[in-house]
PDB file of C-alpha atoms in Angstrom:
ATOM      1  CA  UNK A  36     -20.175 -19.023  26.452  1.00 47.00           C
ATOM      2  CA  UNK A  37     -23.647 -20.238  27.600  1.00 52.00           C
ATOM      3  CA  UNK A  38     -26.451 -17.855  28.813  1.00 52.00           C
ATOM      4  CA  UNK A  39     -29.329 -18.974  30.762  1.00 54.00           C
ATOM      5  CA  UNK A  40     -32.629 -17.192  30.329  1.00 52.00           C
ATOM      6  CA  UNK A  41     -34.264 -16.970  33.372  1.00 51.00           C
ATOM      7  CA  UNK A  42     -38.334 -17.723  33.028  1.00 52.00           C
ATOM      8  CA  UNK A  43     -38.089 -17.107  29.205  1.00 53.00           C
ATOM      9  CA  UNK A  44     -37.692 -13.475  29.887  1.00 59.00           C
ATOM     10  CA  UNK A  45     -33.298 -12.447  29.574  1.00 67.00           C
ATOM     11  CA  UNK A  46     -32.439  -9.554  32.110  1.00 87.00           C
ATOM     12  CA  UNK A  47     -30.510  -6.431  31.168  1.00 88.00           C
ATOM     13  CA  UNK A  48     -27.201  -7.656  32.109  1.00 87.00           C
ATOM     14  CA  UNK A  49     -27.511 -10.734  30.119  1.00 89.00           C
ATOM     15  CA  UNK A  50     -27.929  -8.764  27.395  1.00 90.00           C
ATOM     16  CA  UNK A  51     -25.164  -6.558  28.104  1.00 90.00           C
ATOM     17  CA  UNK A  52     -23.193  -9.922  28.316  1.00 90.00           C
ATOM     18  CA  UNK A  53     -24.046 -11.285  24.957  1.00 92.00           C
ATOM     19  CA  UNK A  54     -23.124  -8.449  23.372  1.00 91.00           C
ATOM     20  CA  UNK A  55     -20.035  -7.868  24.821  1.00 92.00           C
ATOM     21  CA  UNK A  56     -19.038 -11.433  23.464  1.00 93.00           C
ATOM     22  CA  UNK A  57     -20.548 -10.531  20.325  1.00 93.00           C
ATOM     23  CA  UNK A  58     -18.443  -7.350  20.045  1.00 93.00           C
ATOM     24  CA  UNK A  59     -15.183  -9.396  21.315  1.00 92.00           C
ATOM     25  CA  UNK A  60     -15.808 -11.958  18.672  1.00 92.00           C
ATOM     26  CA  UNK A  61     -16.264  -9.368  15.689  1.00 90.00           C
ATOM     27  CA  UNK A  62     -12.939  -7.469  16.890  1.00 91.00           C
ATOM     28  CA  UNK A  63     -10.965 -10.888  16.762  1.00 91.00           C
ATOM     29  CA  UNK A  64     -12.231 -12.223  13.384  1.00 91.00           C
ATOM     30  CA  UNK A  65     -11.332  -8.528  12.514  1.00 90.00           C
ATOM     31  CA  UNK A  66      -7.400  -8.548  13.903  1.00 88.00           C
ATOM     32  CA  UNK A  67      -7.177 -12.642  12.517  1.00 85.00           C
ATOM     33  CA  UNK A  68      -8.095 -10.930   9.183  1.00 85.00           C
ATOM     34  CA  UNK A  69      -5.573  -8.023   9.459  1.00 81.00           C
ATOM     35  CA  UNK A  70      -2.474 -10.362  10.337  1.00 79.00           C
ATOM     36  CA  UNK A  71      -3.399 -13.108   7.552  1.00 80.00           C
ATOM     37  CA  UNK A  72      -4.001  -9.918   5.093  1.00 74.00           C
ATOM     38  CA  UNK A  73      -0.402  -8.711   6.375  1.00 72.00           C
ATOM     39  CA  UNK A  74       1.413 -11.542   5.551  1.00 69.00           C
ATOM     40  CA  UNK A  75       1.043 -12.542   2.160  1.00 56.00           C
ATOM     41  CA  UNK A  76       3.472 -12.355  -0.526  1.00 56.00           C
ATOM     42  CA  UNK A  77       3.281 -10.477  -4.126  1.00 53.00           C
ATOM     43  CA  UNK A  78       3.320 -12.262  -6.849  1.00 51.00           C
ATOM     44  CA  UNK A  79       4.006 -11.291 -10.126  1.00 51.00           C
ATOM     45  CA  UNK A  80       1.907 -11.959 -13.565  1.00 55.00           C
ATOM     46  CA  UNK A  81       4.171 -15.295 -13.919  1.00 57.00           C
ATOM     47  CA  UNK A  82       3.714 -16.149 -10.945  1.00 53.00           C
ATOM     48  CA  UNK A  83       7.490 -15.659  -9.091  1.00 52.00           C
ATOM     49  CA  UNK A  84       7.193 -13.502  -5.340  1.00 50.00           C
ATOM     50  CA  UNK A  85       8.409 -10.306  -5.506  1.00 51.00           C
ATOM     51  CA  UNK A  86      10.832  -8.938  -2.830  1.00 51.00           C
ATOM     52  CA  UNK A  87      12.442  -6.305  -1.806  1.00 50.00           C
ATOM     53  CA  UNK A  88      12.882  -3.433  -4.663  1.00 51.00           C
ATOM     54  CA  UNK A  89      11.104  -5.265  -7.744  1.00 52.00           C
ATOM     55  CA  UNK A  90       9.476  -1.605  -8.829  1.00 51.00           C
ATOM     56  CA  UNK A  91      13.487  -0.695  -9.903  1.00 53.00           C
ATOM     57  CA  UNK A  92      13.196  -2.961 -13.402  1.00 62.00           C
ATOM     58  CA  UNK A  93       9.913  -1.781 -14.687  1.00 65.00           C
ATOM     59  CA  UNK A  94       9.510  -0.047 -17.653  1.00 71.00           C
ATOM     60  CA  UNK A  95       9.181   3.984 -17.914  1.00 82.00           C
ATOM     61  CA  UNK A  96       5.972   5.011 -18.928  1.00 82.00           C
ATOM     62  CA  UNK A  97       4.597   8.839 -19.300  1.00 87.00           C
ATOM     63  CA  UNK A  98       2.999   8.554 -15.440  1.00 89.00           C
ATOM     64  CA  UNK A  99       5.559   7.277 -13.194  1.00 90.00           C
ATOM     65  CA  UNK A 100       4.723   6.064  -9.746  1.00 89.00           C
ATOM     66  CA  UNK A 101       8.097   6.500  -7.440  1.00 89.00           C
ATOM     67  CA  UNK A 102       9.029   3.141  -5.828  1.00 87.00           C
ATOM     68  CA  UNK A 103      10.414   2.289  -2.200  1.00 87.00           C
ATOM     69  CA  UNK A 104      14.348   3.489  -2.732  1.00 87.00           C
ATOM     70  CA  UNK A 105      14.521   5.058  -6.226  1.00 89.00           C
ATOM     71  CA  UNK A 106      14.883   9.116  -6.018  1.00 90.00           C
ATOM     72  CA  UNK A 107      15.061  11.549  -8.673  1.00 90.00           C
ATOM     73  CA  UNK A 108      18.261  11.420  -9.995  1.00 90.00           C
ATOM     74  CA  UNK A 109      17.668   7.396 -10.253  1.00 90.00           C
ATOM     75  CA  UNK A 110      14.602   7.361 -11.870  1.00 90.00           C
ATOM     76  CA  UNK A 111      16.296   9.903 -14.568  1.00 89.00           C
ATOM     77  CA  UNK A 112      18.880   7.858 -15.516  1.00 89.00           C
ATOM     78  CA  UNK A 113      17.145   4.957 -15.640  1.00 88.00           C
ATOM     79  CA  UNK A 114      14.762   6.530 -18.187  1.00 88.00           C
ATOM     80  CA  UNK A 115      16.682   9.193 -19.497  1.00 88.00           C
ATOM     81  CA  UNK A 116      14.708  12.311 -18.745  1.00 89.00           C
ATOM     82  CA  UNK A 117      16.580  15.329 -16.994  1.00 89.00           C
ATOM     83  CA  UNK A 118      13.869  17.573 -16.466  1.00 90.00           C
ATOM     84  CA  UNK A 119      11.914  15.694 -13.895  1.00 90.00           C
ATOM     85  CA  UNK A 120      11.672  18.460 -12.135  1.00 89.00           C
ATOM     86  CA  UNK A 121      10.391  21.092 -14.290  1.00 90.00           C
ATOM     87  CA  UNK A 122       7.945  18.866 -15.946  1.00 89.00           C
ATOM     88  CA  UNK A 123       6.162  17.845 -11.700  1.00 92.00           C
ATOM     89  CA  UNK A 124       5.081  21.431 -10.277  1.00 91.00           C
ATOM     90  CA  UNK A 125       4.316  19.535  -7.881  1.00 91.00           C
ATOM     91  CA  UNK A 126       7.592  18.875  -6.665  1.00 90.00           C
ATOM     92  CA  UNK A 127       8.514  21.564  -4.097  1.00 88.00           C
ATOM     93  CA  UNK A 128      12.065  19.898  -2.955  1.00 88.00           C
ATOM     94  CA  UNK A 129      13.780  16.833  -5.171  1.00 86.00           C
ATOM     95  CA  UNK A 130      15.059  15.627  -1.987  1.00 87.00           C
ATOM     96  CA  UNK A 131      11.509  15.149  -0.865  1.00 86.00           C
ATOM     97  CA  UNK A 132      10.709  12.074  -2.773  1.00 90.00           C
ATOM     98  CA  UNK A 133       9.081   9.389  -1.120  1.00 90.00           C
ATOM     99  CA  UNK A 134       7.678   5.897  -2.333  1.00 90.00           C
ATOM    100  CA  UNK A 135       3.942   6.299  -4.139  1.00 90.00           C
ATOM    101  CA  UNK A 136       4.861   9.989  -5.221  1.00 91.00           C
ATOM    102  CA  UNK A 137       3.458   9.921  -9.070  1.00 92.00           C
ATOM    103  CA  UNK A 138       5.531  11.894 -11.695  1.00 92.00           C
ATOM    104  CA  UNK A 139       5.350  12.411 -15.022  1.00 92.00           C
ATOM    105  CA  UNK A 140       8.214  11.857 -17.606  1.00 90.00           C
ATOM    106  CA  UNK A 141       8.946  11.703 -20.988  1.00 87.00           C
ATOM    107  CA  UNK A 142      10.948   8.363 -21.458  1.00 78.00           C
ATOM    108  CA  UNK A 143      13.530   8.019 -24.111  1.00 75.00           C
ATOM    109  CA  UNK A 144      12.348   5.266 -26.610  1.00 61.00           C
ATOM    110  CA  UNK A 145      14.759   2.695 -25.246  1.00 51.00           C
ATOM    111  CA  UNK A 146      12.919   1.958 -21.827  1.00 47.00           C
TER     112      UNK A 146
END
């Protein structure tokens, strides 16, 4: 977009006008950098993409951060701990576990 400044002097609406494509500018390098940021893929520390429910094979550790399909009764088999539950406070309702939720378990030696 080209402005013309009249006599050297710019009036108050072509100001108005420059900053309104300033302002549109800013907002779409803003969205462009949303959808790019949206779209990339997770990568492991080797290098392979992770999909879908990669959290399920990781190791048990002490602090345990829920992942995207696993609920209580999973995440205690997997690393042998039945008292989830009276260990997290926390937890009000063990049907109430949702993805991010962290926990903390004792881990048999094995995982």
């Amino acid at each position: 977009m080209a402005f013309l400044l009249v006599s050297g002097k710019s009036t108050k609406s072509q100001i108005v006008a420059i900053s309104d494509a300033a302002s549109l500018y800013c907002a779409m390098m803003i969205l462009g950098m949303l959808l790019i940021s949206s779209v990339k893929e997770n990568y492991s520390t080797d290098g392979a993409v992770m999909k879908g429910n990669h959290f399920l094979n990781r190791p048990c550790d002490e602090i345990y951060v829920v992942g995207e399909g696993e609920t209580l009764h999973t995440i205690s088999d997997k690393c042998g701990d039945p008292y989830i539950v009276e260990r997290n406070p926390h937890i009000h309702d063990p049907d109430d576990v949702f993805p991010g939720l962290v926990i903390k378990i004792v881990p048999r030696n094995g995982s």
